[in-house]
């Protein structure tokens, strides 16, 4: 993985001249996204190409000590920086290579396949006993309103967490699914899940509701709000403003 955490990614953007730090106070309700909307529609300016720079708001109104990184995948150059490639076509070529693997015909073919198989082995998730995500655990005193979650448009129903990784389990097979479904913040403990009927997460939910009606089973679900950058780079284009709150 190219970057171990969000801070390392911000440092890489800064060194590449792809980051603009905004120290003036900005409101997470409409103002941050309005500024980003204008910047993201820029043509090439100075060192940055079309799409403007990534923006790091360092003085968020009502949230002392918090920062918001936005427009981080708003240009082809930053996408290539995140994926550590010179061309986005390199990713397609790698996927095609793995899809066209043929059964080895002899010992020499098997030996030639060893490096590829070793790389494939790195793709699967590894279970660990702990990690940085467990350094701070809040339960009874937790509130979503502690984070500068953005309201993007004047007629939106409220604030939305726009780039979570929502993890569900298929009740039948036990297989994991990670989807990017927006979360509509209702209050400090409640969100509405925005997933269309055809999405895997929605089908897992419907199946679990059937199981609950029959057996009283609960539906396990996790929403991760700060996943490694490369893990959701391919889906970042789907949302206009992927935003990540940062706590110092």
JSON list of C-alpha atoms in Angstrom, two decimals:
[
{"chain": "A", "resi": 1, "resn": "UNK", "atom": "CA", "xyz": [0.00, 0.00, 0.00]},
{"chain": "A", "resi": 2, "resn": "UNK", "atom": "CA", "xyz": [1.43, 3.35, -1.03]},
{"chain": "A", "resi": 3, "resn": "UNK", "atom": "CA", "xyz": [0.40, 5.42, 2.01]},
{"chain": "A", "resi": 4, "resn": "UNK", "atom": "CA", "xyz": [0.09, 4.15, 5.56]},
{"chain": "A", "resi": 5, "resn": "UNK", "atom": "CA", "xyz": [-2.44, 6.77, 6.67]},
{"chain": "A", "resi": 6, "resn": "UNK", "atom": "CA", "xyz": [-4.20, 9.99, 5.71]},
{"chain": "A", "resi": 7, "resn": "UNK", "atom": "CA", "xyz": [-1.42, 12.21, 7.06]},
{"chain": "A", "resi": 8, "resn": "UNK", "atom": "CA", "xyz": [1.14, 10.52, 4.81]},
{"chain": "A", "resi": 9, "resn": "UNK", "atom": "CA", "xyz": [-1.16, 11.02, 1.81]},
{"chain": "A", "resi": 10, "resn": "UNK", "atom": "CA", "xyz": [-1.60, 14.72, 2.66]},
{"chain": "A", "resi": 11, "resn": "UNK", "atom": "CA", "xyz": [2.19, 15.08, 2.89]},
{"chain": "A", "resi": 12, "resn": "UNK", "atom": "CA", "xyz": [2.57, 13.47, -0.56]},
{"chain": "A", "resi": 13, "resn": "UNK", "atom": "CA", "xyz": [-0.01, 15.86, -2.04]},
{"chain": "A", "resi": 14, "resn": "UNK", "atom": "CA", "xyz": [1.81, 18.81, -0.46]},
{"chain": "A", "resi": 15, "resn": "UNK", "atom": "CA", "xyz": [5.21, 17.74, -1.84]},
{"chain": "A", "resi": 16, "resn": "UNK", "atom": "CA", "xyz": [3.73, 17.24, -5.30]},
{"chain": "A", "resi": 17, "resn": "UNK", "atom": "CA", "xyz": [2.28, 20.77, -5.31]},
{"chain": "A", "resi": 18, "resn": "UNK", "atom": "CA", "xyz": [-1.24, 19.34, -5.41]},
{"chain": "A", "resi": 19, "resn": "UNK", "atom": "CA", "xyz": [-2.50, 20.74, -2.08]},
{"chain": "A", "resi": 20, "resn": "UNK", "atom": "CA", "xyz": [-3.86, 24.15, -1.09]},
{"chain": "A", "resi": 21, "resn": "UNK", "atom": "CA", "xyz": [-4.13, 24.86, 2.64]},
{"chain": "A", "resi": 22, "resn": "UNK", "atom": "CA", "xyz": [-7.01, 27.18, 3.58]},
{"chain": "A", "resi": 23, "resn": "UNK", "atom": "CA", "xyz": [-6.50, 28.84, 6.96]},
{"chain": "A", "resi": 24, "resn": "UNK", "atom": "CA", "xyz": [-9.47, 31.22, 6.82]},
{"chain": "A", "resi": 25, "resn": "UNK", "atom": "CA", "xyz": [-12.55, 30.03, 8.71]},
{"chain": "A", "resi": 26, "resn": "UNK", "atom": "CA", "xyz": [-15.00, 28.05, 6.56]},
{"chain": "A", "resi": 27, "resn": "UNK", "atom": "CA", "xyz": [-18.42, 26.65, 7.44]},
{"chain": "A", "resi": 28, "resn": "UNK", "atom": "CA", "xyz": [-19.10, 22.91, 6.90]},
{"chain": "A", "resi": 29, "resn": "UNK", "atom": "CA", "xyz": [-22.69, 23.86, 6.11]},
{"chain": "A", "resi": 30, "resn": "UNK", "atom": "CA", "xyz": [-22.65, 24.74, 2.37]},
{"chain": "A", "resi": 31, "resn": "UNK", "atom": "CA", "xyz": [-19.56, 27.01, 2.36]},
{"chain": "A", "resi": 32, "resn": "UNK", "atom": "CA", "xyz": [-16.79, 24.37, 2.09]},
{"chain": "A", "resi": 33, "resn": "UNK", "atom": "CA", "xyz": [-18.56, 22.56, -0.73]},
{"chain": "A", "resi": 34, "resn": "UNK", "atom": "CA", "xyz": [-19.39, 25.80, -2.56]},
{"chain": "A", "resi": 35, "resn": "UNK", "atom": "CA", "xyz": [-15.70, 26.73, -2.58]},
{"chain": "A", "resi": 36, "resn": "UNK", "atom": "CA", "xyz": [-14.80, 23.22, -3.71]},
{"chain": "A", "resi": 37, "resn": "UNK", "atom": "CA", "xyz": [-17.37, 23.32, -6.49]},
{"chain": "A", "resi": 38, "resn": "UNK", "atom": "CA", "xyz": [-15.72, 26.40, -8.00]},
{"chain": "A", "resi": 39, "resn": "UNK", "atom": "CA", "xyz": [-12.16, 25.10, -7.56]},
{"chain": "A", "resi": 40, "resn": "UNK", "atom": "CA", "xyz": [-12.96, 21.68, -9.04]},
{"chain": "A", "resi": 41, "resn": "UNK", "atom": "CA", "xyz": [-14.20, 23.35, -12.24]},
{"chain": "A", "resi": 42, "resn": "UNK", "atom": "CA", "xyz": [-10.96, 25.24, -12.85]},
{"chain": "A", "resi": 43, "resn": "UNK", "atom": "CA", "xyz": [-8.96, 24.65, -15.98]},
{"chain": "A", "resi": 44, "resn": "UNK", "atom": "CA", "xyz": [-5.20, 24.23, -15.79]},
{"chain": "A", "resi": 45, "resn": "UNK", "atom": "CA", "xyz": [-3.63, 26.86, -13.50]},
{"chain": "A", "resi": 46, "resn": "UNK", "atom": "CA", "xyz": [0.04, 27.05, -12.66]},
{"chain": "A", "resi": 47, "resn": "UNK", "atom": "CA", "xyz": [1.35, 23.72, -11.39]},
{"chain": "A", "resi": 48, "resn": "UNK", "atom": "CA", "xyz": [-2.11, 22.12, -11.14]},
{"chain": "A", "resi": 49, "resn": "UNK", "atom": "CA", "xyz": [-3.94, 20.72, -14.14]},
{"chain": "A", "resi": 50, "resn": "UNK", "atom": "CA", "xyz": [-7.73, 20.74, -14.67]},
{"chain": "A", "resi": 51, "resn": "UNK", "atom": "CA", "xyz": [-9.73, 20.10, -11.52]},
{"chain": "A", "resi": 52, "resn": "UNK", "atom": "CA", "xyz": [-7.83, 22.47, -9.28]},
{"chain": "A", "resi": 53, "resn": "UNK", "atom": "CA", "xyz": [-5.79, 21.40, -6.24]},
{"chain": "A", "resi": 54, "resn": "UNK", "atom": "CA", "xyz": [-6.83, 19.26, -3.30]},
{"chain": "A", "resi": 55, "resn": "UNK", "atom": "CA", "xyz": [-8.05, 21.53, -0.48]},
{"chain": "A", "resi": 56, "resn": "UNK", "atom": "CA", "xyz": [-7.24, 21.22, 3.21]},
{"chain": "A", "resi": 57, "resn": "UNK", "atom": "CA", "xyz": [-9.51, 23.40, 5.34]},
{"chain": "A", "resi": 58, "resn": "UNK", "atom": "CA", "xyz": [-7.63, 23.98, 8.60]},
{"chain": "A", "resi": 59, "resn": "UNK", "atom": "CA", "xyz": [-10.10, 26.28, 10.38]},
{"chain": "A", "resi": 60, "resn": "UNK", "atom": "CA", "xyz": [-13.55, 24.68, 10.30]},
{"chain": "A", "resi": 61, "resn": "UNK", "atom": "CA", "xyz": [-16.29, 26.79, 11.88]},
{"chain": "A", "resi": 62, "resn": "UNK", "atom": "CA", "xyz": [-17.59, 25.23, 15.09]},
{"chain": "A", "resi": 63, "resn": "UNK", "atom": "CA", "xyz": [-14.94, 22.47, 15.15]},
{"chain": "A", "resi": 64, "resn": "UNK", "atom": "CA", "xyz": [-11.71, 23.72, 16.75]},
{"chain": "A", "resi": 65, "resn": "UNK", "atom": "CA", "xyz": [-8.75, 21.45, 15.97]},
{"chain": "A", "resi": 66, "resn": "UNK", "atom": "CA", "xyz": [-10.54, 19.67, 13.12]},
{"chain": "A", "resi": 67, "resn": "UNK", "atom": "CA", "xyz": [-9.57, 19.77, 9.44]},
{"chain": "A", "resi": 68, "resn": "UNK", "atom": "CA", "xyz": [-11.33, 18.73, 6.24]},
{"chain": "A", "resi": 69, "resn": "UNK", "atom": "CA", "xyz": [-9.55, 17.34, 3.18]},
{"chain": "A", "resi": 70, "resn": "UNK", "atom": "CA", "xyz": [-11.57, 17.58, -0.02]},
{"chain": "A", "resi": 71, "resn": "UNK", "atom": "CA", "xyz": [-11.13, 17.30, -3.82]},
{"chain": "A", "resi": 72, "resn": "UNK", "atom": "CA", "xyz": [-8.28, 14.89, -3.16]},
{"chain": "A", "resi": 73, "resn": "UNK", "atom": "CA", "xyz": [-9.11, 12.76, -6.24]},
{"chain": "A", "resi": 74, "resn": "UNK", "atom": "CA", "xyz": [-10.27, 15.67, -8.40]},
{"chain": "A", "resi": 75, "resn": "UNK", "atom": "CA", "xyz": [-7.63, 15.31, -11.11]},
{"chain": "A", "resi": 76, "resn": "UNK", "atom": "CA", "xyz": [-6.03, 12.54, -13.14]},
{"chain": "A", "resi": 77, "resn": "UNK", "atom": "CA", "xyz": [-2.61, 13.43, -11.75]},
{"chain": "A", "resi": 78, "resn": "UNK", "atom": "CA", "xyz": [-3.77, 12.89, -8.15]},
{"chain": "A", "resi": 79, "resn": "UNK", "atom": "CA", "xyz": [-5.44, 9.62, -9.06]},
{"chain": "A", "resi": 80, "resn": "UNK", "atom": "CA", "xyz": [-2.14, 8.41, -10.55]},
{"chain": "A", "resi": 81, "resn": "UNK", "atom": "CA", "xyz": [-0.31, 9.64, -7.45]},
{"chain": "A", "resi": 82, "resn": "UNK", "atom": "CA", "xyz": [-2.67, 7.68, -5.20]},
{"chain": "A", "resi": 83, "resn": "UNK", "atom": "CA", "xyz": [-2.30, 4.50, -7.25]},
{"chain": "A", "resi": 84, "resn": "UNK", "atom": "CA", "xyz": [1.46, 4.96, -7.81]},
{"chain": "A", "resi": 85, "resn": "UNK", "atom": "CA", "xyz": [1.26, 4.64, -11.58]},
{"chain": "A", "resi": 86, "resn": "UNK", "atom": "CA", "xyz": [2.34, 6.76, -14.54]},
{"chain": "A", "resi": 87, "resn": "UNK", "atom": "CA", "xyz": [-0.86, 5.96, -16.44]},
{"chain": "A", "resi": 88, "resn": "UNK", "atom": "CA", "xyz": [-4.28, 4.79, -15.26]},
{"chain": "A", "resi": 89, "resn": "UNK", "atom": "CA", "xyz": [-4.14, 2.25, -18.09]},
{"chain": "A", "resi": 90, "resn": "UNK", "atom": "CA", "xyz": [-1.55, 0.36, -16.02]},
{"chain": "A", "resi": 91, "resn": "UNK", "atom": "CA", "xyz": [-4.31, -0.68, -13.62]},
{"chain": "A", "resi": 92, "resn": "UNK", "atom": "CA", "xyz": [-6.49, -2.01, -16.44]},
{"chain": "A", "resi": 93, "resn": "UNK", "atom": "CA", "xyz": [-3.51, -3.90, -17.85]},
{"chain": "A", "resi": 94, "resn": "UNK", "atom": "CA", "xyz": [-2.80, -5.56, -14.50]},
{"chain": "A", "resi": 95, "resn": "UNK", "atom": "CA", "xyz": [-6.43, -6.62, -14.08]},
{"chain": "A", "resi": 96, "resn": "UNK", "atom": "CA", "xyz": [-6.46, -8.01, -17.63]},
{"chain": "A", "resi": 97, "resn": "UNK", "atom": "CA", "xyz": [-3.27, -9.96, -16.94]},
{"chain": "A", "resi": 98, "resn": "UNK", "atom": "CA", "xyz": [-4.80, -11.71, -13.94]},
{"chain": "A", "resi": 99, "resn": "UNK", "atom": "CA", "xyz": [-8.05, -12.42, -15.77]},
{"chain": "A", "resi": 100, "resn": "UNK", "atom": "CA", "xyz": [-6.17, -14.11, -18.62]},
{"chain": "A", "resi": 101, "resn": "UNK", "atom": "CA", "xyz": [-4.12, -16.50, -16.49]},
{"chain": "A", "resi": 102, "resn": "UNK", "atom": "CA", "xyz": [-3.94, -19.90, -18.15]},
{"chain": "A", "resi": 103, "resn": "UNK", "atom": "CA", "xyz": [-3.31, -23.23, -16.49]},
{"chain": "A", "resi": 104, "resn": "UNK", "atom": "CA", "xyz": [0.46, -24.00, -16.55]},
{"chain": "A", "resi": 105, "resn": "UNK", "atom": "CA", "xyz": [1.44, -26.77, -18.97]},
{"chain": "A", "resi": 106, "resn": "UNK", "atom": "CA", "xyz": [4.69, -27.85, -17.38]},
{"chain": "A", "resi": 107, "resn": "UNK", "atom": "CA", "xyz": [7.27, -27.23, -14.66]},
{"chain": "A", "resi": 108, "resn": "UNK", "atom": "CA", "xyz": [8.73, -24.18, -16.42]},
{"chain": "A", "resi": 109, "resn": "UNK", "atom": "CA", "xyz": [5.30, -22.56, -16.74]},
{"chain": "A", "resi": 110, "resn": "UNK", "atom": "CA", "xyz": [4.66, -23.20, -13.04]},
{"chain": "A", "resi": 111, "resn": "UNK", "atom": "CA", "xyz": [7.96, -21.56, -12.09]},
{"chain": "A", "resi": 112, "resn": "UNK", "atom": "CA", "xyz": [7.15, -18.54, -14.27]},
{"chain": "A", "resi": 113, "resn": "UNK", "atom": "CA", "xyz": [3.81, -18.17, -12.47]},
{"chain": "A", "resi": 114, "resn": "UNK", "atom": "CA", "xyz": [5.32, -18.01, -8.96]},
{"chain": "A", "resi": 115, "resn": "UNK", "atom": "CA", "xyz": [5.86, -14.19, -8.86]},
{"chain": "A", "resi": 116, "resn": "UNK", "atom": "CA", "xyz": [2.28, -13.62, -10.07]},
{"chain": "A", "resi": 117, "resn": "UNK", "atom": "CA", "xyz": [0.86, -16.04, -7.49]},
{"chain": "A", "resi": 118, "resn": "UNK", "atom": "CA", "xyz": [2.89, -14.33, -4.76]},
{"chain": "A", "resi": 119, "resn": "UNK", "atom": "CA", "xyz": [1.36, -10.99, -5.79]},
{"chain": "A", "resi": 120, "resn": "UNK", "atom": "CA", "xyz": [-2.13, -12.51, -5.82]},
{"chain": "A", "resi": 121, "resn": "UNK", "atom": "CA", "xyz": [-1.58, -13.71, -2.28]},
{"chain": "A", "resi": 122, "resn": "UNK", "atom": "CA", "xyz": [-1.19, -10.10, -1.14]},
{"chain": "A", "resi": 123, "resn": "UNK", "atom": "CA", "xyz": [-4.67, -9.15, -2.37]},
{"chain": "A", "resi": 124, "resn": "UNK", "atom": "CA", "xyz": [-6.62, -10.93, 0.36]},
{"chain": "A", "resi": 125, "resn": "UNK", "atom": "CA", "xyz": [-7.40, -9.25, 3.70]},
{"chain": "A", "resi": 126, "resn": "UNK", "atom": "CA", "xyz": [-5.38, -10.31, 6.73]},
{"chain": "A", "resi": 127, "resn": "UNK", "atom": "CA", "xyz": [-6.84, -10.60, 10.21]},
{"chain": "A", "resi": 128, "resn": "UNK", "atom": "CA", "xyz": [-4.90, -8.78, 12.93]},
{"chain": "A", "resi": 129, "resn": "UNK", "atom": "CA", "xyz": [-5.43, -8.53, 16.68]},
{"chain": "A", "resi": 130, "resn": "UNK", "atom": "CA", "xyz": [-5.41, -4.74, 16.84]},
{"chain": "A", "resi": 131, "resn": "UNK", "atom": "CA", "xyz": [-4.57, -1.58, 14.89]},
{"chain": "A", "resi": 132, "resn": "UNK", "atom": "CA", "xyz": [-4.50, 2.25, 14.98]},
{"chain": "A", "resi": 133, "resn": "UNK", "atom": "CA", "xyz": [-8.28, 2.33, 14.55]},
{"chain": "A", "resi": 134, "resn": "UNK", "atom": "CA", "xyz": [-8.57, 0.99, 18.13]},
{"chain": "A", "resi": 135, "resn": "UNK", "atom": "CA", "xyz": [-6.35, 3.61, 19.75]},
{"chain": "A", "resi": 136, "resn": "UNK", "atom": "CA", "xyz": [-9.44, 5.67, 20.67]},
{"chain": "A", "resi": 137, "resn": "UNK", "atom": "CA", "xyz": [-12.73, 3.85, 21.35]},
{"chain": "A", "resi": 138, "resn": "UNK", "atom": "CA", "xyz": [-15.87, 5.78, 22.25]},
{"chain": "A", "resi": 139, "resn": "UNK", "atom": "CA", "xyz": [-19.14, 4.14, 23.23]},
{"chain": "A", "resi": 140, "resn": "UNK", "atom": "CA", "xyz": [-21.44, 5.93, 25.64]},
{"chain": "A", "resi": 141, "resn": "UNK", "atom": "CA", "xyz": [-20.12, 9.42, 24.87]},
{"chain": "A", "resi": 142, "resn": "UNK", "atom": "CA", "xyz": [-20.00, 9.04, 21.08]},
{"chain": "A", "resi": 143, "resn": "UNK", "atom": "CA", "xyz": [-21.66, 11.59, 18.78]},
{"chain": "A", "resi": 144, "resn": "UNK", "atom": "CA", "xyz": [-21.55, 11.99, 15.00]},
{"chain": "A", "resi": 145, "resn": "UNK", "atom": "CA", "xyz": [-21.98, 15.71, 15.56]},
{"chain": "A", "resi": 146, "resn": "UNK", "atom": "CA", "xyz": [-18.42, 15.85, 16.93]},
{"chain": "A", "resi": 147, "resn": "UNK", "atom": "CA", "xyz": [-17.22, 15.65, 13.31]},
{"chain": "A", "resi": 148, "resn": "UNK", "atom": "CA", "xyz": [-17.46, 18.42, 10.67]},
{"chain": "A", "resi": 149, "resn": "UNK", "atom": "CA", "xyz": [-19.74, 16.43, 8.36]},
{"chain": "A", "resi": 150, "resn": "UNK", "atom": "CA", "xyz": [-20.67, 18.52, 5.35]},
{"chain": "A", "resi": 151, "resn": "UNK", "atom": "CA", "xyz": [-23.97, 19.72, 3.96]},
{"chain": "A", "resi": 152, "resn": "UNK", "atom": "CA", "xyz": [-23.31, 20.04, 0.22]},
{"chain": "A", "resi": 153, "resn": "UNK", "atom": "CA", "xyz": [-26.37, 21.58, -1.45]},
{"chain": "A", "resi": 154, "resn": "UNK", "atom": "CA", "xyz": [-29.01, 24.08, -0.23]},
{"chain": "A", "resi": 155, "resn": "UNK", "atom": "CA", "xyz": [-31.89, 21.65, -0.83]},
{"chain": "A", "resi": 156, "resn": "UNK", "atom": "CA", "xyz": [-30.18, 18.60, 0.69]},
{"chain": "A", "resi": 157, "resn": "UNK", "atom": "CA", "xyz": [-32.06, 16.95, 3.54]},
{"chain": "A", "resi": 158, "resn": "UNK", "atom": "CA", "xyz": [-29.13, 17.58, 5.86]},
{"chain": "A", "resi": 159, "resn": "UNK", "atom": "CA", "xyz": [-25.52, 16.47, 6.25]},
{"chain": "A", "resi": 160, "resn": "UNK", "atom": "CA", "xyz": [-24.19, 13.41, 4.45]},
{"chain": "A", "resi": 161, "resn": "UNK", "atom": "CA", "xyz": [-21.14, 11.24, 5.05]},
{"chain": "A", "resi": 162, "resn": "UNK", "atom": "CA", "xyz": [-20.29, 10.89, 1.38]},
{"chain": "A", "resi": 163, "resn": "UNK", "atom": "CA", "xyz": [-17.46, 8.37, 1.25]},
{"chain": "A", "resi": 164, "resn": "UNK", "atom": "CA", "xyz": [-17.79, 5.65, 3.90]},
{"chain": "A", "resi": 165, "resn": "UNK", "atom": "CA", "xyz": [-16.84, 2.03, 3.33]},
{"chain": "A", "resi": 166, "resn": "UNK", "atom": "CA", "xyz": [-19.95, 0.11, 4.43]},
{"chain": "A", "resi": 167, "resn": "UNK", "atom": "CA", "xyz": [-19.08, -3.50, 5.27]},
{"chain": "A", "resi": 168, "resn": "UNK", "atom": "CA", "xyz": [-21.81, -6.16, 5.28]},
{"chain": "A", "resi": 169, "resn": "UNK", "atom": "CA", "xyz": [-21.93, -9.96, 5.32]},
{"chain": "A", "resi": 170, "resn": "UNK", "atom": "CA", "xyz": [-24.03, -12.12, 3.02]},
{"chain": "A", "resi": 171, "resn": "UNK", "atom": "CA", "xyz": [-26.32, -14.03, 5.45]},
{"chain": "A", "resi": 172, "resn": "UNK", "atom": "CA", "xyz": [-26.24, -17.07, 3.15]},
{"chain": "A", "resi": 173, "resn": "UNK", "atom": "CA", "xyz": [-22.59, -17.40, 2.13]},
{"chain": "A", "resi": 174, "resn": "UNK", "atom": "CA", "xyz": [-20.89, -15.32, 4.83]},
{"chain": "A", "resi": 175, "resn": "UNK", "atom": "CA", "xyz": [-18.96, -13.43, 2.15]},
{"chain": "A", "resi": 176, "resn": "UNK", "atom": "CA", "xyz": [-17.99, -9.83, 2.86]},
{"chain": "A", "resi": 177, "resn": "UNK", "atom": "CA", "xyz": [-19.08, -6.86, 0.75]},
{"chain": "A", "resi": 178, "resn": "UNK", "atom": "CA", "xyz": [-17.61, -3.35, 0.93]},
{"chain": "A", "resi": 179, "resn": "UNK", "atom": "CA", "xyz": [-19.74, -0.68, -0.70]},
{"chain": "A", "resi": 180, "resn": "UNK", "atom": "CA", "xyz": [-19.71, 3.11, -0.85]},
{"chain": "A", "resi": 181, "resn": "UNK", "atom": "CA", "xyz": [-23.18, 4.15, 0.29]},
{"chain": "A", "resi": 182, "resn": "UNK", "atom": "CA", "xyz": [-23.87, 7.68, 1.49]},
{"chain": "A", "resi": 183, "resn": "UNK", "atom": "CA", "xyz": [-25.02, 8.06, 5.10]},
{"chain": "A", "resi": 184, "resn": "UNK", "atom": "CA", "xyz": [-27.60, 10.76, 5.86]},
{"chain": "A", "resi": 185, "resn": "UNK", "atom": "CA", "xyz": [-26.98, 12.08, 9.38]},
{"chain": "A", "resi": 186, "resn": "UNK", "atom": "CA", "xyz": [-30.27, 12.34, 11.31]},
{"chain": "A", "resi": 187, "resn": "UNK", "atom": "CA", "xyz": [-28.86, 13.02, 14.79]},
{"chain": "A", "resi": 188, "resn": "UNK", "atom": "CA", "xyz": [-25.83, 12.27, 16.95]},
{"chain": "A", "resi": 189, "resn": "UNK", "atom": "CA", "xyz": [-26.40, 8.48, 16.82]},
{"chain": "A", "resi": 190, "resn": "UNK", "atom": "CA", "xyz": [-28.55, 7.80, 13.75]},
{"chain": "A", "resi": 191, "resn": "UNK", "atom": "CA", "xyz": [-27.99, 7.81, 9.99]},
{"chain": "A", "resi": 192, "resn": "UNK", "atom": "CA", "xyz": [-30.06, 6.78, 6.98]},
{"chain": "A", "resi": 193, "resn": "UNK", "atom": "CA", "xyz": [-28.40, 4.38, 4.53]},
{"chain": "A", "resi": 194, "resn": "UNK", "atom": "CA", "xyz": [-28.52, 5.46, 0.89]},
{"chain": "A", "resi": 195, "resn": "UNK", "atom": "CA", "xyz": [-28.28, 2.23, -1.06]},
{"chain": "A", "resi": 196, "resn": "UNK", "atom": "CA", "xyz": [-30.25, 1.37, -4.17]},
{"chain": "A", "resi": 197, "resn": "UNK", "atom": "CA", "xyz": [-32.21, -1.86, -4.45]},
{"chain": "A", "resi": 198, "resn": "UNK", "atom": "CA", "xyz": [-29.69, -3.51, -6.77]},
{"chain": "A", "resi": 199, "resn": "UNK", "atom": "CA", "xyz": [-26.71, -3.01, -4.44]},
{"chain": "A", "resi": 200, "resn": "UNK", "atom": "CA", "xyz": [-25.20, -5.98, -2.63]},
{"chain": "A", "resi": 201, "resn": "UNK", "atom": "CA", "xyz": [-25.44, -4.25, 0.75]},
{"chain": "A", "resi": 202, "resn": "UNK", "atom": "CA", "xyz": [-29.16, -3.62, 0.24]},
{"chain": "A", "resi": 203, "resn": "UNK", "atom": "CA", "xyz": [-29.75, -7.27, -0.65]},
{"chain": "A", "resi": 204, "resn": "UNK", "atom": "CA", "xyz": [-27.83, -8.40, 2.45]},
{"chain": "A", "resi": 205, "resn": "UNK", "atom": "CA", "xyz": [-30.05, -6.12, 4.53]},
{"chain": "A", "resi": 206, "resn": "UNK", "atom": "CA", "xyz": [-33.28, -7.43, 3.01]},
{"chain": "A", "resi": 207, "resn": "UNK", "atom": "CA", "xyz": [-32.20, -11.02, 3.53]},
{"chain": "A", "resi": 208, "resn": "UNK", "atom": "CA", "xyz": [-31.25, -10.31, 7.13]},
{"chain": "A", "resi": 209, "resn": "UNK", "atom": "CA", "xyz": [-34.61, -8.65, 7.76]},
{"chain": "A", "resi": 210, "resn": "UNK", "atom": "CA", "xyz": [-36.30, -11.84, 6.53]},
{"chain": "A", "resi": 211, "resn": "UNK", "atom": "CA", "xyz": [-34.10, -13.84, 8.88]},
{"chain": "A", "resi": 212, "resn": "UNK", "atom": "CA", "xyz": [-34.91, -11.50, 11.75]},
{"chain": "A", "resi": 213, "resn": "UNK", "atom": "CA", "xyz": [-38.63, -11.89, 11.14]},
{"chain": "A", "resi": 214, "resn": "UNK", "atom": "CA", "xyz": [-38.21, -15.65, 11.23]},
{"chain": "A", "resi": 215, "resn": "UNK", "atom": "CA", "xyz": [-35.49, -16.10, 13.86]},
{"chain": "A", "resi": 216, "resn": "UNK", "atom": "CA", "xyz": [-34.89, -12.74, 15.53]},
{"chain": "A", "resi": 217, "resn": "UNK", "atom": "CA", "xyz": [-31.37, -12.45, 14.04]},
{"chain": "A", "resi": 218, "resn": "UNK", "atom": "CA", "xyz": [-29.57, -9.09, 13.99]},
{"chain": "A", "resi": 219, "resn": "UNK", "atom": "CA", "xyz": [-27.93, -7.54, 10.90]},
{"chain": "A", "resi": 220, "resn": "UNK", "atom": "CA", "xyz": [-24.16, -6.98, 11.36]},
{"chain": "A", "resi": 221, "resn": "UNK", "atom": "CA", "xyz": [-22.90, -3.82, 9.65]},
{"chain": "A", "resi": 222, "resn": "UNK", "atom": "CA", "xyz": [-19.80, -1.64, 9.95]},
{"chain": "A", "resi": 223, "resn": "UNK", "atom": "CA", "xyz": [-19.19, 1.77, 8.37]},
{"chain": "A", "resi": 224, "resn": "UNK", "atom": "CA", "xyz": [-15.50, 2.72, 8.17]},
{"chain": "A", "resi": 225, "resn": "UNK", "atom": "CA", "xyz": [-14.97, 6.46, 7.64]},
{"chain": "A", "resi": 226, "resn": "UNK", "atom": "CA", "xyz": [-11.21, 6.64, 7.02]},
{"chain": "A", "resi": 227, "resn": "UNK", "atom": "CA", "xyz": [-10.17, 3.74, 4.83]},
{"chain": "A", "resi": 228, "resn": "UNK", "atom": "CA", "xyz": [-6.77, 3.65, 3.04]},
{"chain": "A", "resi": 229, "resn": "UNK", "atom": "CA", "xyz": [-6.88, 5.99, 0.06]},
{"chain": "A", "resi": 230, "resn": "UNK", "atom": "CA", "xyz": [-6.16, 3.47, -2.68]},
{"chain": "A", "resi": 231, "resn": "UNK", "atom": "CA", "xyz": [-8.90, 1.11, -1.47]},
{"chain": "A", "resi": 232, "resn": "UNK", "atom": "CA", "xyz": [-11.59, 3.55, -2.57]},
{"chain": "A", "resi": 233, "resn": "UNK", "atom": "CA", "xyz": [-9.83, 5.52, -5.29]},
{"chain": "A", "resi": 234, "resn": "UNK", "atom": "CA", "xyz": [-11.78, 3.77, -8.09]},
{"chain": "A", "resi": 235, "resn": "UNK", "atom": "CA", "xyz": [-15.14, 4.78, -6.60]},
{"chain": "A", "resi": 236, "resn": "UNK", "atom": "CA", "xyz": [-14.17, 8.35, -5.73]},
{"chain": "A", "resi": 237, "resn": "UNK", "atom": "CA", "xyz": [-15.23, 9.56, -9.18]},
{"chain": "A", "resi": 238, "resn": "UNK", "atom": "CA", "xyz": [-18.85, 8.61, -8.39]},
{"chain": "A", "resi": 239, "resn": "UNK", "atom": "CA", "xyz": [-19.29, 11.33, -5.77]},
{"chain": "A", "resi": 240, "resn": "UNK", "atom": "CA", "xyz": [-18.61, 14.98, -6.47]},
{"chain": "A", "resi": 241, "resn": "UNK", "atom": "CA", "xyz": [-17.15, 15.78, -3.06]},
{"chain": "A", "resi": 242, "resn": "UNK", "atom": "CA", "xyz": [-15.49, 12.98, -1.12]},
{"chain": "A", "resi": 243, "resn": "UNK", "atom": "CA", "xyz": [-14.79, 14.54, 2.27]},
{"chain": "A", "resi": 244, "resn": "UNK", "atom": "CA", "xyz": [-12.74, 13.22, 5.17]},
{"chain": "A", "resi": 245, "resn": "UNK", "atom": "CA", "xyz": [-12.89, 14.84, 8.64]},
{"chain": "A", "resi": 246, "resn": "UNK", "atom": "CA", "xyz": [-9.52, 14.84, 10.43]},
{"chain": "A", "resi": 247, "resn": "UNK", "atom": "CA", "xyz": [-9.01, 15.20, 14.17]},
{"chain": "A", "resi": 248, "resn": "UNK", "atom": "CA", "xyz": [-5.63, 16.39, 15.45]}
]
